XYZ file of C-alpha atoms in Angstrom:
342
model
C 21.342 -3.348 16.302
C 22.731 -1.255 13.085
C 20.096 -0.603 9.939
C 21.096 1.264 7.277
C 17.737 2.658 5.550
C 17.262 4.875 2.921
C 13.646 6.862 2.714
C 11.105 8.381 -0.060
C 8.046 8.973 0.305
C 5.239 9.130 -2.555
C 2.382 11.811 -2.873
C 2.964 11.878 0.888
C 2.980 8.921 2.250
C 6.670 7.350 3.650
C 8.651 4.451 2.693
C 11.196 3.028 4.861
C 13.678 0.511 2.659
C 15.916 -1.257 4.324
C 19.311 -1.776 2.894
C 20.979 -3.990 5.455
C 20.742 -4.644 9.051
C 17.159 -7.363 8.742
C 17.890 -10.837 9.783
C 17.720 -13.265 6.649
C 13.816 -14.303 6.264
C 13.234 -17.773 5.696
C 10.894 -19.108 2.047
C 11.244 -20.064 -1.281
C 8.864 -17.302 -2.445
C 8.137 -13.780 -1.528
C 4.868 -14.925 0.084
C 6.694 -17.529 2.109
C 8.505 -14.929 3.980
C 5.926 -13.109 4.797
C 4.714 -15.851 6.510
C 7.524 -16.596 7.977
C 7.444 -13.007 9.140
C 3.974 -13.609 10.382
C 5.223 -16.727 12.238
C 3.419 -19.258 13.389
C -0.020 -18.289 14.869
C 0.508 -14.726 13.592
C -1.430 -12.710 11.942
C -1.305 -9.852 9.623
C -1.782 -6.698 12.151
C -0.461 -9.158 15.444
C 2.857 -10.744 13.932
C 4.888 -13.745 16.609
C 7.748 -11.824 18.205
C 10.778 -12.282 16.108
C 14.091 -10.671 15.737
C 12.825 -9.658 12.413
C 9.528 -7.865 14.003
C 12.022 -6.184 16.481
C 14.044 -5.151 13.222
C 10.471 -3.226 11.680
C 9.086 -2.172 15.506
C 12.464 -0.255 15.864
C 12.059 0.962 12.623
C 8.332 2.164 12.889
C 7.906 3.224 16.184
C 9.379 6.603 18.174
C 11.703 7.878 18.344
C 13.053 6.574 15.211
C 9.728 5.895 13.677
C 5.974 6.756 14.569
C 2.453 5.681 13.757
C 2.309 6.545 10.359
C 5.765 4.918 8.978
C 5.481 2.370 6.053
C 8.201 0.592 5.125
C 9.603 -2.813 3.330
C 12.632 -5.336 3.812
C 13.956 -5.962 0.658
C 14.663 -9.967 -0.167
C 15.120 -12.028 -3.662
C 12.463 -12.241 -5.663
C 10.853 -15.333 -6.734
C 12.944 -15.555 -9.842
C 15.341 -14.016 -12.415
C 12.407 -12.499 -14.515
C 12.036 -10.136 -11.422
C 14.712 -7.481 -10.357
C 13.987 -7.650 -6.522
C 11.833 -8.553 -4.078
C 10.083 -6.811 -1.025
C 8.222 -7.727 2.205
C 6.301 -4.644 2.832
C 5.516 -3.737 7.126
C 3.523 -1.067 8.724
C 2.916 -0.274 12.432
C 0.817 -3.776 13.319
C 2.839 -6.124 10.687
C 2.751 -6.759 7.800
C 0.433 -6.226 3.986
C 0.138 -8.322 1.321
C 0.336 -5.060 -1.165
C 1.906 -1.810 -1.268
C 1.121 0.450 -4.144
C 2.802 3.581 -3.170
C 5.872 1.351 -1.992
C 5.930 0.001 -5.203
C 5.997 3.968 -6.411
C 9.016 4.619 -4.276
C 10.588 0.850 -5.217
C 10.622 1.713 -8.275
C 12.391 5.301 -8.221
C 14.725 4.366 -5.666
C 15.832 0.984 -7.717
C 16.685 3.482 -10.796
C 17.807 6.125 -8.917
C 20.130 3.904 -6.939
C 22.046 2.612 -10.831
C 20.120 -1.223 -9.400
C 18.301 -1.122 -12.646
C 19.869 0.517 -15.749
C 17.432 3.553 -17.022
C 17.860 6.285 -19.678
C 18.271 9.620 -19.340
C 14.952 9.949 -21.186
C 12.648 7.023 -21.502
C 10.996 4.911 -19.519
C 12.379 2.130 -17.333
C 10.554 -1.341 -16.218
C 11.283 -2.299 -12.595
C 9.699 -5.920 -12.102
C 9.163 -6.441 -8.318
C 7.530 -9.287 -6.503
C 5.467 -8.533 -4.029
C 3.350 -11.151 -1.788
C 0.752 -10.880 -3.390
C 2.580 -11.517 -6.767
C 4.206 -9.421 -9.458
C 4.008 -5.954 -10.082
C 5.742 -3.659 -12.905
C 6.916 -0.404 -11.886
C 7.636 1.943 -15.555
C 9.847 5.002 -14.230
C 9.037 7.575 -16.216
C 12.968 9.649 -16.443
C 13.948 12.973 -18.349
C 16.969 15.100 -18.254
C 18.677 11.791 -16.534
C 15.967 12.471 -13.715
C 12.777 10.500 -12.580
C 10.112 12.383 -12.847
C 6.918 10.054 -12.379
C 6.487 6.300 -12.088
C 3.631 4.019 -12.667
C 2.948 0.593 -11.749
C 0.717 -1.723 -13.535
C -0.788 -3.892 -10.592
C -1.932 -7.420 -10.132
C -4.990 -8.114 -11.915
C -7.954 -6.549 -9.430
C -11.574 -8.147 -8.630
C -14.841 -7.059 -7.234
C -16.480 -9.498 -5.346
C -18.941 -7.208 -4.167
C -20.609 -3.655 -5.295
C -23.737 -3.205 -2.699
C -23.275 -5.323 0.779
C -24.959 -3.955 3.232
C -23.214 -3.456 6.765
C -24.971 -2.089 9.676
C -22.714 0.583 11.266
C -22.915 2.239 14.475
C -23.822 5.596 11.800
C -26.680 2.990 9.796
C -26.942 0.878 6.738
C -24.554 1.613 4.782
C -23.771 -0.298 0.971
C -19.916 -1.384 0.573
C -18.326 -2.300 -2.601
C -14.977 -4.731 -2.059
C -12.223 -5.670 -4.163
C -9.374 -7.701 -4.190
C -6.247 -5.910 -5.749
C -3.379 -6.982 -4.056
C -4.513 -7.207 -0.708
C -8.577 -6.744 -0.070
C -10.106 -3.051 0.289
C -13.976 -2.160 1.425
C -15.238 1.231 -0.250
C -17.771 3.210 1.326
C -18.868 7.017 -0.013
C -17.864 9.123 3.328
C -21.530 10.902 3.084
C -23.265 7.801 3.625
C -21.738 7.744 6.870
C -22.319 11.247 7.351
C -19.028 12.324 7.060
C -16.923 13.949 4.939
C -12.785 13.361 3.844
C -11.557 16.539 5.730
C -8.651 16.513 8.110
C -10.958 17.868 10.761
C -12.880 14.791 11.021
C -9.935 12.352 10.628
C -11.197 10.941 13.898
C -14.744 9.962 12.681
C -13.328 8.690 9.744
C -10.602 5.993 11.248
C -13.087 5.364 14.332
C -15.589 4.420 11.081
C -12.669 2.612 9.223
C -11.835 0.475 11.994
C -15.188 -0.671 12.858
C -15.944 -1.530 9.230
C -13.243 -3.676 8.711
C -14.172 -5.821 12.137
C -18.066 -5.878 10.737
C -16.909 -7.763 7.494
C -14.455 -10.236 9.059
C -16.060 -12.905 8.598
C -18.070 -11.800 5.096
C -17.585 -14.663 2.336
C -16.529 -11.529 -0.093
C -13.167 -10.568 1.304
C -11.887 -14.469 1.333
C -9.615 -14.067 -1.436
C -10.497 -17.292 -4.279
C -7.546 -18.725 -4.858
C -5.242 -17.717 -2.176
C -6.412 -17.439 1.704
C -3.055 -15.395 2.540
C -5.012 -12.863 0.590
C -8.178 -13.151 2.583
C -9.345 -10.163 5.169
C -9.680 -6.819 4.758
C -6.753 -4.776 4.532
C -8.201 -1.201 3.941
C -11.365 0.474 4.032
C -11.630 3.714 1.191
C -13.526 6.397 2.637
C -14.001 8.259 -0.244
C -15.937 11.794 -1.673
C -17.299 12.406 -4.810
C -15.085 15.497 -6.392
C -16.199 17.790 -9.277
C -15.246 16.542 -13.387
C -11.537 17.988 -13.597
C -11.963 18.545 -17.758
C -14.224 15.421 -18.003
C -11.731 12.855 -15.287
C -13.201 11.527 -13.210
C -12.559 12.493 -9.600
C -12.645 11.568 -5.962
C -11.091 12.196 -2.620
C -10.338 9.716 -0.278
C -8.972 8.666 2.488
C -7.682 4.831 3.848
C -7.462 3.606 6.876
C -5.804 0.320 6.604
C -4.436 -2.084 9.566
C -5.098 -1.602 12.700
C -6.107 2.372 12.384
C -3.557 3.494 10.056
C -4.145 6.005 7.895
C -2.307 6.358 4.753
C -1.248 9.937 3.541
C -1.616 9.295 0.158
C -4.520 8.412 -2.334
C -3.392 4.425 -1.976
C -2.380 2.419 -4.835
C -3.239 -0.653 -4.261
C -6.609 1.157 -2.843
C -6.612 3.067 -6.146
C -6.607 -0.127 -7.898
C -9.212 -1.600 -6.097
C -11.693 1.915 -6.689
C -10.467 1.466 -10.729
C -11.960 -2.222 -10.630
C -15.190 -0.747 -8.828
C -15.716 2.098 -10.883
C -15.552 -0.499 -14.242
C -17.893 -3.001 -12.657
C -20.377 0.161 -11.860
C -19.942 1.433 -15.717
C -18.508 4.681 -14.644
C -15.217 4.312 -15.569
C -14.018 2.856 -19.137
C -11.332 1.114 -20.175
C -8.371 3.959 -20.903
C -10.359 6.484 -19.296
C -8.647 8.185 -15.972
C -9.371 8.336 -12.557
C -8.341 11.570 -10.617
C -7.660 10.255 -6.860
C -6.812 13.276 -4.600
C -5.324 12.453 -0.904
C -6.832 13.542 1.992
C -3.842 15.900 1.692
C -4.660 17.052 -1.410
C -1.759 14.669 -3.630
C -2.992 12.896 -6.490
C -2.624 9.684 -8.336
C -3.997 9.315 -11.625
C -5.369 5.335 -12.884
C -6.900 3.746 -15.356
C -8.322 0.339 -16.446
C -6.116 -1.301 -19.669
C -8.385 -2.618 -21.898
C -8.631 -6.175 -21.808
C -11.649 -6.539 -19.697
C -12.319 -9.081 -16.670
C -10.325 -12.040 -18.932
C -11.243 -15.214 -17.134
C -12.817 -13.956 -14.467
C -9.284 -12.808 -12.817
C -9.869 -9.506 -12.702
C -9.279 -5.974 -15.016
C -5.715 -5.371 -14.885
C -5.064 -1.296 -13.306
C -2.052 1.280 -13.940
C -1.508 3.885 -11.473
C 0.955 6.774 -11.270
C 2.195 9.263 -8.924
C 5.709 10.624 -7.778
C 8.314 9.278 -5.358
C 10.930 12.024 -3.864
C 13.663 10.878 -1.611
C 14.044 12.294 1.757
C 16.685 10.493 3.809
C 19.379 8.103 4.012
C 19.320 6.964 7.624
C 21.600 4.347 9.840
C 19.642 3.484 12.753
C 20.669 1.909 16.161
C 20.161 0.510 19.374
C 21.934 1.213 22.137
C 22.914 -1.606 24.610
C 21.208 -0.230 27.685
C 18.615 1.686 26.036
C 15.235 1.524 28.597
C 12.688 2.202 25.337
C 14.040 -0.921 23.543
C 12.565 -0.916 19.486
C 10.615 2.065 20.946
C 6.999 2.817 21.406
C 3.536 4.261 19.577
C 1.524 6.924 20.741
């Protein structure tokens, strides 16, 4: 096996872009290709064995990856209006959306020359993902990429104060669909704070809440069952306002207990939709969203409101930097095969 990839990080969260070496993924759309990757009877966190999934395991597991690795397979877009398509993956399987990955892909598409860009100004990179089409607005200055803002698929709130009985007591959960389904909970309601020293407890709480919501009507997507089910749990703290800007710190526990090092791009879209529904954030106003490692995304809800019940449109901005270019091999006789997770 011989796989070529380029790595970026967006606000600290890795994103491994597979350039060559993955099998062809059948399907007429990115959503269909994700279904193919899951396989008959497979799920988002337990895909069926396949040649493709062996490549995912090789790239996300030790000794070539780690339990916090994230990445994507480049695939054809759904039509000629988009520049590329991507199938997102993590340590457990395949997701329907990934904001930090969209930021990284926008930077890569311009940096690699796939999408022409001005030396100074903004280039638009249209990307088809399993949940729809997103657009990365890549900012350029002096011939360098200086930032990326992505415009997400519409974000829709399905619950604001859903009571959930946890091992730490009853908490009120907000649920929003923003390409993936996120449940938001104040960490303080669980007797916790978003701090590195409490990461084991935060992870356990996130996994518990995700499991408790599995059968809730609120996590069912209203139009596409493939987007149903909690993908991530956003545990957040309120921070002092900086120059009138609403500020929060979060950690997102996603998939089967994976931790987002960034503030989570699509999770930020979910928080924006919830804050707008609560009346705490007006269109155009900014949210400063900080991660558990101190990196920041900014976000805003665009004017226009919830058009025809489709949800609000959000923009989330951050930075992405290339960290390496790699050729991964699996030599005959390697008893570890595609690797392991600890």
